[in-house]
Amino acid sequence: INGPGYAMVYFAPDHMVHFGEGEAIIQWDMSTARTSTRDWMDVWITPMQGHSQLPLLSWLPDLNGPPPNTVQIELQDIHNSFTVGIFRNFNEQRIRTNHSVGWETFLAPSATRRDTFEIRISRDHIRVGMPDYNFYWIDQPISPPLNFNEGVVQFGHHSYNPKKSCNNNGTCGPNTIHWDNVHIEPAVPFTIIKADRRWTAPNQGAFVNFPEPAPEQGYLRFTAYGTGMQVSFNGGNSWQPAQRVPAATNYTDVFRSYWMPIPAGTTQVRFSGNGIWGDPWHVRDVSIWSEVRPAGPPIVKQSDDRARVNFVDINLDDSVCRVPDEALAGGIVVADGPWSQPAPVASQLSRRVANYHGVFPDADIGG
């Protein structure tokens, strides 16, 4: 991705990591070539109730900060190393790390080779590193212990004017991160039902449909640019205020995250709101989430409590992150090898993009 101002994209597998009874493992394979210090990735682990589609550190120039309770593992700007932040009721605690040693000191960075990264986490300890190289940036206690024992896992890619790190002299620029083999153990599956369109607005019908009814204990999840957002679950016969996710700040001229109960059986949601600075309101990335386990055969797993995300090729025409319809029609799609497109996607994957100042990108009206 390339954010001349600021851009980011998140994907979230439909399995939470569970560490209530001890240590849990999150592993993934990733390319290591990096041409700009202003282009980086991170991982967020957040309780489902209270998580944000678009979490971001408060000092960065977009959005509304992190969720109240979360763990963020972030690739650093100077060295290819990681730091960890623990947030408790928005108060941040930094974990000591061996941040001065980048992966470039013990491997040859590659855009084509995927190296394995690992997070080992319990309520009172965290370890982050590359097991194949027997190197860990963080191996520290968490004190006091975390106030949650399982969380949604969100992988992010950030782009903050990447050409600026070399003063636009042509030696640096936006990066492509190649991902593969995301692995969570123990893993707790949950249901994600994706809407039939990526976005809606007043001139686009102002509604979305879902391919199946909302399950019990379901939650409507979306982001919106606008104020006074309202939703209707009965075709517009009645309306209620949309419930925003708690956030550290409340800037209105950016996309904000929403999360609220949705009645079981709902297959359509209508939206209304007020625009900002002459722009119409805009809703995108609408889905239904539920901790009720999905029906039908389980997602491809290696054991009852271990989940793997299998990646498929995607199309990035017009800078849009889209999954081919046929890839999602049959559920999980198993790829024989690492996919080679410039952004990650998997079946039942949650994709989120934010943009500097909350304005709409040229081609995707919000992507």
XYZ file of N, CA and C in Angstrom, residues 68-200:
399
model
N -9.527 0.462 24.409
C -9.161 0.643 25.819
C -8.235 -0.424 26.370
N -8.457 -1.687 26.004
C -7.646 -2.786 26.528
C -7.139 -3.624 25.367
N -5.838 -3.674 25.208
C -5.277 -4.358 24.048
C -3.788 -4.574 24.230
N -3.238 -5.437 23.392
C -1.793 -5.633 23.279
C -1.418 -5.343 21.840
N -0.417 -4.487 21.633
C 0.066 -4.188 20.290
C 1.526 -4.599 20.174
N 1.825 -5.370 19.143
C 3.199 -5.740 18.800
C 3.520 -5.020 17.507
N 4.539 -4.159 17.505
C 4.748 -3.240 16.383
C 6.180 -3.297 15.872
N 6.316 -3.377 14.546
C 7.616 -3.261 13.893
C 8.095 -1.819 13.986
N 9.364 -1.631 14.334
C 9.897 -0.299 14.593
C 10.392 0.395 13.323
N 10.682 1.692 13.459
C 11.022 2.483 12.281
C 12.506 2.439 11.926
N 13.416 2.468 12.896
C 14.844 2.543 12.576
C 15.412 1.162 12.290
N 15.204 0.228 13.194
C 15.670 -1.148 13.012
C 14.471 -2.050 12.725
N 14.737 -3.171 12.091
C 13.700 -4.171 11.865
C 13.539 -4.997 13.140
N 12.987 -4.382 14.151
C 12.789 -5.009 15.450
C 11.399 -4.649 15.958
N 10.994 -5.287 17.043
C 9.634 -5.121 17.544
C 9.613 -4.537 18.949
N 8.545 -3.803 19.241
C 8.236 -3.382 20.600
C 6.816 -3.832 20.933
N 6.501 -3.803 22.210
C 5.183 -4.223 22.683
C 4.606 -3.137 23.574
N 3.340 -2.812 23.331
C 2.601 -1.902 24.191
C 1.398 -2.602 24.789
N 1.204 -2.450 26.084
C 0.037 -2.984 26.785
C -0.855 -1.806 27.167
N -2.129 -1.880 26.796
C -3.068 -0.809 27.125
C -4.105 -1.338 28.111
N -4.257 -0.607 29.216
C -5.276 -0.911 30.221
C -6.086 0.354 30.446
N -7.339 0.317 30.040
C -8.202 1.497 30.131
C -7.511 2.711 29.498
N -6.938 2.508 28.333
C -6.252 3.521 27.520
C -4.883 3.930 28.069
N -4.481 3.433 29.229
C -3.164 3.763 29.770
C -2.135 2.794 29.211
N -1.079 3.333 28.628
C -0.098 2.517 27.909
C 1.092 2.163 28.793
N 1.486 0.900 28.724
C 2.700 0.407 29.367
C 3.592 -0.198 28.289
N 4.821 0.255 28.190
C 5.753 -0.303 27.219
C 6.558 -1.428 27.860
N 6.773 -2.501 27.114
C 7.529 -3.657 27.575
C 8.967 -3.545 27.073
N 9.923 -3.829 27.951
C 11.335 -3.732 27.582
C 11.652 -4.698 26.442
N 12.464 -4.243 25.491
C 12.741 -5.020 24.286
C 14.169 -4.815 23.813
N 14.669 -5.783 23.097
C 15.997 -5.693 22.479
C 15.847 -5.010 21.120
N 15.406 -3.752 21.137
C 14.984 -3.070 19.915
C 16.149 -2.639 19.033
N 17.378 -2.647 19.542
C 18.513 -2.168 18.742
C 19.028 -3.206 17.757
N 18.527 -4.443 17.841
C 18.967 -5.514 16.941
C 17.866 -5.772 15.923
N 18.118 -5.417 14.668
C 17.150 -5.668 13.616
C 17.381 -7.012 12.960
N 16.346 -7.535 12.285
C 16.521 -8.845 11.651
C 17.563 -8.817 10.547
N 17.873 -7.621 10.026
C 18.902 -7.533 8.991
C 20.280 -7.908 9.514
N 20.447 -7.999 10.847
C 21.748 -8.366 11.416
C 21.970 -9.871 11.439
N 20.914 -10.672 11.267
C 21.107 -12.124 11.306
C 20.441 -12.860 10.144
N 19.870 -12.118 9.177
C 19.351 -12.742 7.964
C 19.470 -11.759 6.809
N 19.416 -12.294 5.601
C 19.424 -11.453 4.406
C 17.982 -11.110 4.059
N 17.550 -9.846 4.224
C 16.161 -9.495 3.928
C 15.767 -9.906 2.513
N 14.552 -10.406 2.382
C 14.093 -10.932 1.097
C 12.635 -10.580 0.872
N 12.320 -10.211 -0.365
C 10.935 -9.952 -0.748
C 10.213 -11.224 -1.165
N 10.949 -12.301 -1.397
C 10.346 -13.534 -1.895
C 10.327 -14.646 -0.858
N 11.294 -14.676 0.039
C 11.319 -15.700 1.084
C 10.394 -15.283 2.228
N 9.660 -16.235 2.768
C 8.814 -15.976 3.925
C 9.493 -16.560 5.162
N 9.790 -15.717 6.127
C 10.354 -16.181 7.391
C 9.267 -16.223 8.457
N 9.441 -17.118 9.424
C 8.438 -17.322 10.459
C 8.653 -16.367 11.626
N 7.581 -15.687 12.000
C 7.550 -14.823 13.179
C 6.600 -15.445 14.197
N 6.847 -15.145 15.461
C 6.101 -15.825 16.514
C 5.831 -14.888 17.685
N 4.597 -14.953 18.181
C 4.209 -14.318 19.438
C 3.744 -15.425 20.374
N 4.353 -15.505 21.532
C 3.903 -16.410 22.590
C 3.388 -15.546 23.732
N 2.139 -15.727 24.079
C 1.521 -14.823 25.043
C 0.695 -15.593 26.062
N 0.786 -15.171 27.306
C -0.120 -15.583 28.369
C -0.582 -14.311 29.067
N -1.354 -14.443 30.099
C -1.813 -13.231 30.784
C -0.657 -12.493 31.447
N 0.430 -13.205 31.773
C 1.506 -12.564 32.524
C 2.880 -12.651 31.861
N 2.927 -12.992 30.560
C 4.224 -13.068 29.891
C 4.032 -12.937 28.384
N 5.022 -12.350 27.717
C 4.975 -12.249 26.258
C 6.366 -12.457 25.693
N 6.425 -13.142 24.569
C 7.681 -13.433 23.875
C 7.455 -13.203 22.391
N 8.315 -12.432 21.744
C 8.152 -12.089 20.329
C 9.486 -12.283 19.634
N 9.487 -13.068 18.558
C 10.747 -13.272 17.861
C 10.601 -14.127 16.624
N 11.742 -14.688 16.192
C 11.826 -15.518 14.995
C 12.436 -16.854 15.405
N 11.608 -17.875 15.639
C 12.101 -19.135 16.208
C 13.129 -19.846 15.348
N 13.040 -19.729 14.019
C 14.002 -20.420 13.160
C 15.411 -19.868 13.317
N 15.521 -18.636 13.811
C 16.828 -18.019 14.046
C 17.163 -17.975 15.536
N 16.275 -18.559 16.350
C 16.475 -18.588 17.798
C 16.743 -17.188 18.334
N 15.965 -16.217 17.842
C 16.145 -14.833 18.284
C 14.801 -14.261 18.708
N 14.798 -13.608 19.873
C 13.579 -12.999 20.403
C 13.877 -11.576 20.852
N 13.068 -10.637 20.345
C 13.215 -9.239 20.761
C 12.635 -9.006 22.151
N 11.580 -9.719 22.450
C 10.897 -9.541 23.727
C 10.729 -10.902 24.383
N 11.091 -10.996 25.647
C 10.853 -12.184 26.469
C 10.695 -11.680 27.898
N 9.521 -11.116 28.182
C 9.343 -10.347 29.404
C 8.015 -10.672 30.095
N 7.984 -10.491 31.416
C 6.712 -10.633 32.132
C 5.775 -9.469 31.825
N 4.495 -9.715 31.974
C 3.478 -8.665 31.899
C 2.963 -8.444 33.317
N 3.233 -7.294 33.853
C 2.860 -7.007 35.229
C 2.276 -5.597 35.332
N 1.040 -5.498 35.855
C 0.168 -6.586 36.297
C -0.327 -7.415 35.113
N -0.864 -8.611 35.384
C -1.336 -9.463 34.288
C -2.444 -8.791 33.477
N -2.607 -9.264 32.258
C -3.675 -8.759 31.399
C -5.040 -8.992 32.045
N -5.972 -8.092 31.764
C -7.321 -8.216 32.311
C -8.265 -8.926 31.348
N -7.720 -9.671 30.385
C -8.522 -10.506 29.489
C -7.710 -11.740 29.140
N -8.389 -12.799 28.681
C -7.689 -14.058 28.427
C -7.884 -14.598 27.019
N -8.525 -13.848 26.142
C -8.582 -14.204 24.732
C -8.881 -12.944 23.943
N -8.512 -12.961 22.662
C -8.713 -11.752 21.892
C -8.741 -11.975 20.396
N -9.386 -11.040 19.713
C -9.336 -10.952 18.259
C -7.900 -10.612 17.861
N -7.408 -11.251 16.810
C -6.051 -11.009 16.317
C -6.155 -10.216 15.016
N -5.549 -9.036 14.988
C -5.580 -8.177 13.803
C -4.153 -7.905 13.337
N -3.910 -8.202 12.070
C -2.614 -7.928 11.449
C -2.744 -6.654 10.620
N -1.832 -5.714 10.807
C -1.917 -4.438 10.116
C -0.698 -4.134 9.274
N -0.913 -3.376 8.212
C 0.160 -2.828 7.374
C -0.086 -1.328 7.290
N 0.932 -0.540 7.630
C 0.813 0.915 7.712
C 1.751 1.586 6.714
N 1.283 2.673 6.145
C 2.077 3.457 5.192
C 1.877 4.933 5.512
N 2.956 5.592 5.929
C 2.893 6.984 6.380
C 3.876 7.801 5.548
N 3.426 8.171 4.329
C 4.274 8.928 3.404
C 5.650 8.273 3.286
N 5.718 7.034 2.773
C 6.959 6.257 2.830
C 8.133 6.869 2.076
N 7.883 7.699 1.076
C 8.993 8.310 0.336
C 9.688 9.409 1.135
N 9.064 9.840 2.200
C 9.637 10.922 3.001
C 10.882 10.482 3.756
N 11.019 9.181 4.035
C 12.162 8.727 4.827
C 13.485 8.909 4.101
N 13.452 9.122 2.785
C 14.682 9.415 2.032
C 14.558 10.754 1.317
N 13.679 11.629 1.834
C 13.475 12.958 1.250
C 13.099 12.892 -0.229
N 12.332 11.861 -0.583
C 11.814 11.712 -1.947
C 12.918 11.676 -3.000
N 14.060 11.079 -2.648
C 15.156 11.018 -3.621
C 15.120 9.756 -4.475
N 14.070 8.951 -4.332
C 13.904 7.769 -5.166
C 14.510 6.500 -4.620
N 15.167 6.552 -3.473
C 15.805 5.352 -2.924
C 14.916 4.610 -1.933
N 13.744 5.145 -1.633
C 12.822 4.474 -0.716
C 11.406 4.628 -1.255
N 10.493 3.853 -0.700
C 9.123 3.941 -1.176
C 8.227 2.937 -0.500
N 6.988 2.826 -0.972
C 6.029 1.910 -0.355
C 6.458 0.463 -0.519
N 6.073 -0.345 0.438
C 6.466 -1.751 0.461
C 5.274 -2.665 0.220
N 5.574 -3.848 -0.255
C 4.628 -4.950 -0.308
C 5.013 -5.942 0.776
N 4.076 -6.295 1.626
C 4.304 -7.336 2.625
C 3.622 -8.607 2.143
N 4.383 -9.678 2.057
C 3.843 -10.983 1.669
C 3.635 -11.812 2.938
N 2.425 -12.319 3.105
C 2.065 -13.080 4.302
C 1.690 -14.507 3.905
N 1.887 -15.425 4.825
C 1.445 -16.801 4.599
C 1.390 -17.530 5.947
N 0.619 -18.624 5.975
C 0.644 -19.578 7.085
C 0.392 -18.948 8.452
N -0.667 -18.168 8.568
C -1.050 -17.665 9.885
C -1.570 -18.831 10.728
N -1.080 -18.922 11.938
C -1.334 -20.074 12.806
C -1.637 -19.560 14.213
N -2.758 -19.980 14.782
C -3.170 -19.556 16.118
C -3.479 -20.802 16.943
N -2.885 -20.898 18.129
C -3.077 -22.079 18.974
C -2.881 -21.717 20.450
N -3.871 -21.991 21.307
C -5.229 -22.452 21.033
C -6.051 -21.354 20.343
N -7.031 -21.789 19.569
C -7.847 -20.863 18.792
C -9.319 -21.096 19.090
N -10.070 -20.016 19.200
C -11.510 -20.083 19.455
C -12.235 -19.528 18.233
N -12.956 -20.367 17.477
C -13.628 -19.874 16.270
C -14.832 -19.014 16.607
N -15.122 -18.087 15.719
C -16.344 -17.299 15.828
C -16.879 -17.055 14.427
N -18.078 -16.523 14.347
C -18.760 -16.346 13.065
C -18.539 -14.938 12.526
N -18.191 -14.843 11.241
C -18.170 -13.575 10.517
C -19.075 -13.721 9.296
N -20.039 -12.825 9.158
C -20.900 -12.788 7.973
C -20.661 -11.450 7.286
N -20.126 -11.490 6.091
C -19.758 -10.283 5.364
C -20.947 -9.754 4.561
N -21.116 -8.440 4.526
C -22.188 -7.824 3.749
C -21.952 -8.020 2.260
N -22.997 -7.756 1.470
C -22.928 -8.009 0.032
C -22.203 -6.910 -0.732
N -21.771 -5.873 -0.074
C -21.032 -4.804 -0.742
C -20.031 -4.222 0.243
N -18.993 -3.636 -0.291
C -17.917 -3.114 0.556
C -18.319 -1.829 1.258
N -19.171 -1.024 0.639
C -19.505 0.279 1.210
C -20.895 0.693 0.757
N -21.451 1.662 1.474
C -22.705 2.265 1.058
C -22.729 3.716 1.528
